């Protein structure tokens, strides 16, 4: 390795350490921190983020990158060195547009907004969150203004989470998807409904958590390099390839979500645990984009965890764990129930057929907020109107409406569409996996996930950020992100369940 | 406030944020971190400490301090501004002697040494820890070499934990103490022994933890600004005045230590929680020295928590919690048992009469290591020989000998004597408190600790680092640190228990 590359890696390593440290403080804030700790914590994270930003945009980093671009000409797309320089260069070009004071201000505003959001959601009172969200949106608009005007101001935000993705391309994908999902939903609504009342009985929290732990242990989540805790919102976070954590929560109304969210987060975590260790402390470590990340979590949660073969293996022991709740419930009845399609309020608990509709709603609101055509004060009303339009239901309160998600509280606008894109990628990968592993269903029904995880490790996980998301998806499946495989998947699955 | 003072506070605030962030990473390392997370964590903490050091020793900080020393002439010893500039200046003068690369190297070495120590202790195999401790000692000697030669190389180390304290003064204090403690121990050994077998039965861990939690809640530990977790070693750590945490552990052989260590750590924590909030993010926040800190923890653990009035209040409920274990055990018998004097292996579980002997042993070994007259390889043998000499017992293995304490693993050489000094200060303060609060015993026997905590808040806690330890002790008690009150306290207490 050239001396300059070594120097660049050392500098990027420091920046990475600071960012990971901030992530640890954030995890602690959500999992452990006592009630009054928030103000100081916000200040500490603001300092770490500001210094990370200062260190990253230092002139010397720019000089090293420029020199290295001469030295490594990028001719070999499979070279780790070329990939590192390409990703570092792109990140650098973006970062120098943003003043460190802004990063610090945004962290402080986020810390307060998060606190307000927690209170607002618990009291279901949007007015508590509103002034904070207004400030958050103002800062997001300011962030966009730092960049040269692109095709759409929202492109700048999308690019943070899905490098290279454009607002127009997402809209086109969603426009292709929407009519087909609406058609499917109508057909389902017109058919005989499935029974699922037994899912809403009381389930013991600890037993559910233990069951989820048992499942992801079989999946291959490595506990010697991770842990699970309780938090108000389920999430996955990475402190290093050797410390990849997940959280879960218990919901009275939807007890099985405790287990399914564990499956979901384990998908994110196994992606991070599978990243090439040689990429540690560089921008190549971890997942390449949120959509590809979400393809992993949704795959383990839904394509695996809500499939019939999966429950052929696990249902006997699940039923033994909850004999009273599942008395007289057959495997088929249980399988249909956990896949029941029902327009509902909460995105994270939405079934596979309605989920993307929640995302489309958020995308429209975000674009409106960024463009300035939707005011924060009008959000609850617009949210509820769109829920009625898309899903035919109106949230009874803001906690189950506009306040349900954490994302906006910490300034993550531009993030949501990656969830729907992730669904699409998961199905796209799944079609390829089924070709490569002919007896996949059979393996899953025997509780054997080794082949699946090995395939993902080899084709997706190991590459970290090396390939851009669309490049990776193309490389593995032969096509850019497209809605067709997901539509085929939904049509087949729900066709069988609802006898369409 | 002058503009320059504001600038200095901003810079010190950043340094403080980085140090606190490192403390959060360290807490997580000890409380939560999965098995394989250690290498990356060590690297992250090293980076934070290195940057904190770089930021602190920046020329601009030196210039601001120099200018401010002109502006504030230090004439008013009760001025917060003068105190801040004095403490910042002293810390700065020390810090510029140490190269940032050294700080980073020491953090890396410590992370590895800590890991080795955990393994070595669990296997009771000193050879696992030895090469790491050799490296630790080498770095400590290198640290000393950065400073102008003082009276004794060990002074430089002492000064890190007990600003202004000299090796000669500690030796003189200990020389004054040793013969009196030895005389007392001999008198106790010659008298009728107390019964304590019931303390070593099996006690339910959760009930002990809950009892400890109940006690420190009454003490006044503020749970909205703290929490307690399990860790391999009990400790207290501060992330801000609003987030002050403690840990405890369960020991099969000594179950009540679970509770007493909670009382101990709560004393540290209440000191930190009581620091003037205006000192946050400055070097004035938190306790003034480790000895004064230890005076608080030992006071709540021993002078309060092992006193007769305390158990007059708590024994009925304690006995109700553990009826089988304490069947037929009277309050007096219980009180004598928890104060039983018995030379033993483990410092943290040592009774008040033998405790300081453990410290004197460590002080001699540390001085020997720093001087180079004691080699690391010989430590286990010398340790055991000194235990025999001082306490008449020989540890059966290194886990109960030289490997018992965490301190050396993270390079904290110079720390131990503050424990014994803390004992002395606790008794010195106690004599003053008894004069100021005439019915103190009565208040304690009613489970009322408000008066005591208010006294400590007013006379000790609020001042943070504002006064140097000896200045504070002098201000409050009229004398520098002296062994006499502690000897009086021990003589009276054990005189009554052992009928001397």
GROMACS .gro file of N, CA and C in nm, chain B residues 142-228:
model
  261
  642UNK      N    1   0.779   0.579   3.169
  642UNK     CA    2   0.798   0.674   3.060
  642UNK      C    3   0.720   0.803   3.091
  643UNK      N    4   0.598   0.787   3.142
  643UNK     CA    5   0.516   0.902   3.180
  643UNK      C    6   0.590   0.990   3.280
  644UNK      N    7   0.645   0.926   3.382
  644UNK     CA    8   0.719   1.001   3.485
  644UNK      C    9   0.835   1.077   3.422
  645UNK      N   10   0.899   1.013   3.322
  645UNK     CA   11   1.018   1.074   3.260
  645UNK      C   12   0.985   1.201   3.182
  646UNK      N   13   0.856   1.222   3.149
  646UNK     CA   14   0.819   1.344   3.077
  646UNK      C   15   0.825   1.468   3.166
  647UNK      N   16   0.827   1.447   3.297
  647UNK     CA   17   0.819   1.560   3.390
  647UNK      C   18   0.956   1.593   3.448
  648UNK      N   19   0.974   1.720   3.487
  648UNK     CA   20   1.100   1.755   3.553
  648UNK      C   21   1.115   1.669   3.679
  649UNK      N   22   1.236   1.622   3.708
  649UNK     CA   23   1.253   1.536   3.826
  649UNK      C   24   1.207   1.608   3.953
  650UNK      N   25   1.121   1.546   4.031
  650UNK     CA   26   1.072   1.604   4.156
  650UNK      C   27   1.143   1.540   4.272
  651UNK      N   28   1.079   1.542   4.386
  651UNK     CA   29   1.140   1.481   4.503
  651UNK      C   30   1.147   1.330   4.486
  652UNK      N   31   1.043   1.273   4.428
  652UNK     CA   32   1.036   1.129   4.413
  652UNK      C   33   0.960   1.100   4.285
  653UNK      N   34   1.004   1.001   4.204
  653UNK     CA   35   0.932   0.976   4.078
  653UNK      C   36   0.784   0.944   4.102
  654UNK      N   37   0.753   0.885   4.217
  654UNK     CA   38   0.615   0.847   4.247
  654UNK      C   39   0.526   0.969   4.271
  655UNK      N   40   0.588   1.084   4.307
  655UNK     CA   41   0.510   1.208   4.326
  655UNK      C   42   0.427   1.242   4.203
  656UNK      N   43   0.489   1.223   4.086
  656UNK     CA   44   0.423   1.256   3.961
  656UNK      C   45   0.295   1.174   3.943
  657UNK      N   46   0.301   1.050   3.986
  657UNK     CA   47   0.184   0.963   3.972
  657UNK      C   48   0.076   0.998   4.075
  658UNK      N   49   0.119   1.016   4.199
  658UNK     CA   50   0.027   1.056   4.307
  658UNK      C   51  -0.051   1.180   4.267
  659UNK      N   52   0.020   1.274   4.209
  659UNK     CA   53  -0.038   1.404   4.177
  659UNK      C   54  -0.153   1.394   4.077
  660UNK      N   55  -0.155   1.286   3.997
  660UNK     CA   56  -0.265   1.267   3.903
  660UNK      C   57  -0.398   1.247   3.975
  661UNK      N   58  -0.389   1.182   4.093
  661UNK     CA   59  -0.511   1.144   4.163
  661UNK      C   60  -0.538   1.231   4.285
  662UNK      N   61  -0.429   1.286   4.342
  662UNK     CA   62  -0.440   1.362   4.466
  662UNK      C   63  -0.354   1.488   4.449
  663UNK      N   64  -0.411   1.589   4.381
  663UNK     CA   65  -0.330   1.706   4.346
  663UNK      C   66  -0.257   1.765   4.468
  664UNK      N   67  -0.127   1.779   4.455
  664UNK     CA   68  -0.049   1.842   4.561
  664UNK      C   69   0.008   1.744   4.662
  665UNK      N   70  -0.041   1.621   4.663
  665UNK     CA   71   0.008   1.525   4.763
  665UNK      C   72   0.147   1.473   4.724
  666UNK      N   73   0.233   1.455   4.827
  666UNK     CA   74   0.370   1.406   4.802
  666UNK      C   75   0.388   1.267   4.862
  667UNK      N   76   0.475   1.190   4.799
  667UNK     CA   77   0.506   1.056   4.848
  667UNK      C   78   0.549   1.060   4.995
  668UNK      N   79   0.633   1.159   5.027
  668UNK     CA   80   0.683   1.169   5.165
  668UNK      C   81   0.570   1.193   5.265
  669UNK      N   82   0.472   1.276   5.225
  669UNK     CA   83   0.361   1.306   5.316
  669UNK      C   84   0.275   1.180   5.337
  670UNK      N   85   0.249   1.108   5.229
  670UNK     CA   86   0.170   0.984   5.243
  670UNK      C   87   0.243   0.885   5.332
  671UNK      N   88   0.374   0.871   5.306
  671UNK     CA   89   0.452   0.778   5.388
  671UNK      C   90   0.446   0.817   5.536
  672UNK      N   91   0.456   0.948   5.561
  672UNK     CA   92   0.454   0.996   5.700
  672UNK      C   93   0.318   0.967   5.765
  673UNK      N   94   0.211   0.992   5.688
  673UNK     CA   95   0.076   0.964   5.742
  673UNK      C   96   0.063   0.816   5.773
  674UNK      N   97   0.106   0.733   5.677
  674UNK     CA   98   0.095   0.587   5.695
  674UNK      C   99   0.185   0.539   5.809
  675UNK      N  100   0.302   0.601   5.823
  675UNK     CA  101   0.392   0.562   5.932
  675UNK      C  102   0.329   0.595   6.067
  676UNK      N  103   0.252   0.705   6.070
  676UNK     CA  104   0.183   0.740   6.194
  676UNK      C  105   0.067   0.645   6.223
  677UNK      N  106   0.011   0.592   6.117
  677UNK     CA  107  -0.109   0.509   6.129
  677UNK      C  108  -0.077   0.363   6.159
  678UNK      N  109   0.027   0.312   6.092
  678UNK     CA  110   0.055   0.169   6.093
  678UNK      C  111   0.067   0.109   6.232
  679UNK      N  112   0.152   0.165   6.319
  679UNK     CA  113   0.169   0.101   6.451
  679UNK      C  114   0.038   0.098   6.530
  680UNK      N  115  -0.045   0.204   6.515
  680UNK     CA  116  -0.170   0.207   6.590
  680UNK      C  117  -0.268   0.103   6.537
  681UNK      N  118  -0.271   0.088   6.404
  681UNK     CA  119  -0.361  -0.014   6.349
  681UNK      C  120  -0.313  -0.154   6.385
  682UNK      N  121  -0.181  -0.174   6.381
  682UNK     CA  122  -0.126  -0.305   6.415
  682UNK      C  123  -0.156  -0.339   6.561
  683UNK      N  124  -0.141  -0.238   6.647
  683UNK     CA  125  -0.169  -0.258   6.790
  683UNK      C  126  -0.316  -0.297   6.811
  684UNK      N  127  -0.403  -0.225   6.741
  684UNK     CA  128  -0.545  -0.254   6.752
  684UNK      C  129  -0.574  -0.396   6.703
  685UNK      N  130  -0.516  -0.432   6.588
  685UNK     CA  131  -0.540  -0.565   6.531
  685UNK      C  132  -0.494  -0.675   6.627
  686UNK      N  133  -0.380  -0.650   6.693
  686UNK     CA  134  -0.330  -0.751   6.789
  686UNK      C  135  -0.425  -0.766   6.906
  687UNK      N  136  -0.476  -0.652   6.954
  687UNK     CA  137  -0.569  -0.656   7.069
  687UNK      C  138  -0.696  -0.731   7.029
  688UNK      N  139  -0.743  -0.705   6.907
  688UNK     CA  140  -0.864  -0.774   6.861
  688UNK      C  141  -0.838  -0.924   6.848
  689UNK      N  142  -0.721  -0.959   6.791
  689UNK     CA  143  -0.688  -1.100   6.771
  689UNK      C  144  -0.683  -1.174   6.904
  690UNK      N  145  -0.645  -1.102   7.009
  690UNK     CA  146  -0.630  -1.165   7.140
  690UNK      C  147  -0.762  -1.176   7.216
  691UNK      N  148  -0.867  -1.116   7.164
  691UNK     CA  149  -0.994  -1.116   7.238
  691UNK      C  150  -1.091  -1.219   7.180
  692UNK      N  151  -1.208  -1.227   7.243
  692UNK     CA  152  -1.308  -1.326   7.202
  692UNK      C  153  -1.363  -1.290   7.063
  693UNK      N  154  -1.364  -1.388   6.972
  693UNK     CA  155  -1.406  -1.360   6.835
  693UNK      C  156  -1.558  -1.355   6.821
  694UNK      N  157  -1.604  -1.275   6.722
  694UNK     CA  158  -1.749  -1.266   6.702
  694UNK      C  159  -1.794  -1.368   6.599
  695UNK      N  160  -1.920  -1.402   6.611
  695UNK     CA  161  -1.981  -1.505   6.524
  695UNK      C  162  -2.034  -1.438   6.397
  696UNK      N  163  -2.003  -1.497   6.281
  696UNK     CA  164  -2.049  -1.434   6.156
  696UNK      C  165  -2.081  -1.537   6.048
  697UNK      N  166  -2.093  -1.665   6.088
  697UNK     CA  167  -2.114  -1.769   5.986
  697UNK      C  168  -2.241  -1.745   5.902
  698UNK      N  169  -2.342  -1.683   5.967
  698UNK     CA  170  -2.470  -1.662   5.896
  698UNK      C  171  -2.458  -1.563   5.780
  699UNK      N  172  -2.349  -1.488   5.777
  699UNK     CA  173  -2.330  -1.395   5.664
  699UNK      C  174  -2.285  -1.467   5.538
  700UNK      N  175  -2.242  -1.592   5.555
  700UNK     CA  176  -2.186  -1.661   5.439
  700UNK      C  177  -2.277  -1.772   5.389
  701UNK      N  178  -2.402  -1.767   5.433
  701UNK     CA  179  -2.502  -1.856   5.373
  701UNK      C  180  -2.537  -1.804   5.235
  702UNK      N  181  -2.628  -1.873   5.168
  702UNK     CA  182  -2.670  -1.827   5.037
  702UNK      C  183  -2.778  -1.719   5.054
  703UNK      N  184  -2.753  -1.602   5.000
  703UNK     CA  185  -2.850  -1.492   4.998
  703UNK      C  186  -2.893  -1.468   4.854
  704UNK      N  187  -3.023  -1.451   4.833
  704UNK     CA  188  -3.073  -1.427   4.697
  704UNK      C  189  -3.020  -1.295   4.641
  705UNK      N  190  -2.958  -1.305   4.524
  705UNK     CA  191  -2.892  -1.189   4.465
  705UNK      C  192  -2.989  -1.073   4.441
  706UNK      N  193  -3.103  -1.106   4.379
  706UNK     CA  194  -3.197  -0.999   4.343
  706UNK      C  195  -3.248  -0.926   4.469
  707UNK      N  196  -3.275  -1.004   4.574
  707UNK     CA  197  -3.324  -0.940   4.697
  707UNK      C  198  -3.218  -0.849   4.760
  708UNK      N  199  -3.093  -0.893   4.751
  708UNK     CA  200  -2.985  -0.808   4.803
  708UNK      C  201  -2.972  -0.679   4.723
  709UNK      N  202  -2.978  -0.694   4.590
  709UNK     CA  203  -2.970  -0.576   4.504
  709UNK      C  204  -3.086  -0.481   4.536
  710UNK      N  205  -3.205  -0.537   4.545
  710UNK     CA  206  -3.323  -0.454   4.575
  710UNK      C  207  -3.309  -0.383   4.709
  711UNK      N  208  -3.253  -0.454   4.808
  711UNK     CA  209  -3.237  -0.393   4.939
  711UNK      C  210  -3.140  -0.275   4.931
  712UNK      N  211  -3.030  -0.298   4.861
  712UNK     CA  212  -2.932  -0.190   4.842
  712UNK      C  213  -2.994  -0.070   4.772
  713UNK      N  214  -3.073  -0.098   4.670
  713UNK     CA  215  -3.142   0.009   4.596
  713UNK      C  216  -3.234   0.088   4.690
  714UNK      N  217  -3.305   0.015   4.776
  714UNK     CA  218  -3.394   0.082   4.871
  714UNK      C  219  -3.317   0.173   4.966
  715UNK      N  220  -3.202   0.123   5.014
  715UNK     CA  221  -3.122   0.201   5.108
  715UNK      C  222  -3.070   0.330   5.043
  716UNK      N  223  -3.011   0.318   4.924
  716UNK     CA  224  -2.950   0.438   4.866
  716UNK      C  225  -3.056   0.536   4.816
  717UNK      N  226  -3.175   0.484   4.791
  717UNK     CA  227  -3.286   0.576   4.759
  717UNK      C  228  -3.313   0.663   4.881
  718UNK      N  229  -3.313   0.601   5.001
  718UNK     CA  230  -3.330   0.678   5.125
  718UNK      C  231  -3.212   0.773   5.150
  719UNK      N  232  -3.092   0.728   5.114
  719UNK     CA  233  -2.974   0.815   5.129
  719UNK      C  234  -2.997   0.946   5.052
  720UNK      N  235  -3.056   0.932   4.931
  720UNK     CA  236  -3.075   1.051   4.849
  720UNK      C  237  -3.009   1.041   4.712
  721UNK      N  238  -2.963   0.918   4.676
  721UNK     CA  239  -2.912   0.899   4.539
  721UNK      C  240  -3.027   0.924   4.443
  722UNK      N  241  -3.003   1.010   4.343
  722UNK     CA  242  -3.112   1.054   4.254
  722UNK      C  243  -3.116   0.965   4.128
  723UNK      N  244  -3.217   0.876   4.125
  723UNK     CA  245  -3.228   0.781   4.015
  723UNK      C  246  -3.266   0.847   3.883
  724UNK      N  247  -3.324   0.967   3.889
  724UNK     CA  248  -3.356   1.033   3.763
  724UNK      C  249  -3.229   1.089   3.700
  725UNK      N  250  -3.118   1.080   3.775
  725UNK     CA  251  -2.989   1.124   3.721
  725UNK      C  252  -2.884   1.014   3.739
  726UNK      N  253  -2.928   0.888   3.730
  726UNK     CA  254  -2.833   0.779   3.745
  726UNK      C  255  -2.897   0.643   3.726
  727UNK      N  256  -2.818   0.538   3.736
  727UNK     CA  257  -2.867   0.402   3.728
  727UNK      C  258  -2.761   0.308   3.783
  728UNK      N  259  -2.802   0.184   3.812
  728UNK     CA  260  -2.707   0.084   3.861
  728UNK      C  261  -2.711  -0.038   3.770
   0.00000   0.00000   0.00000
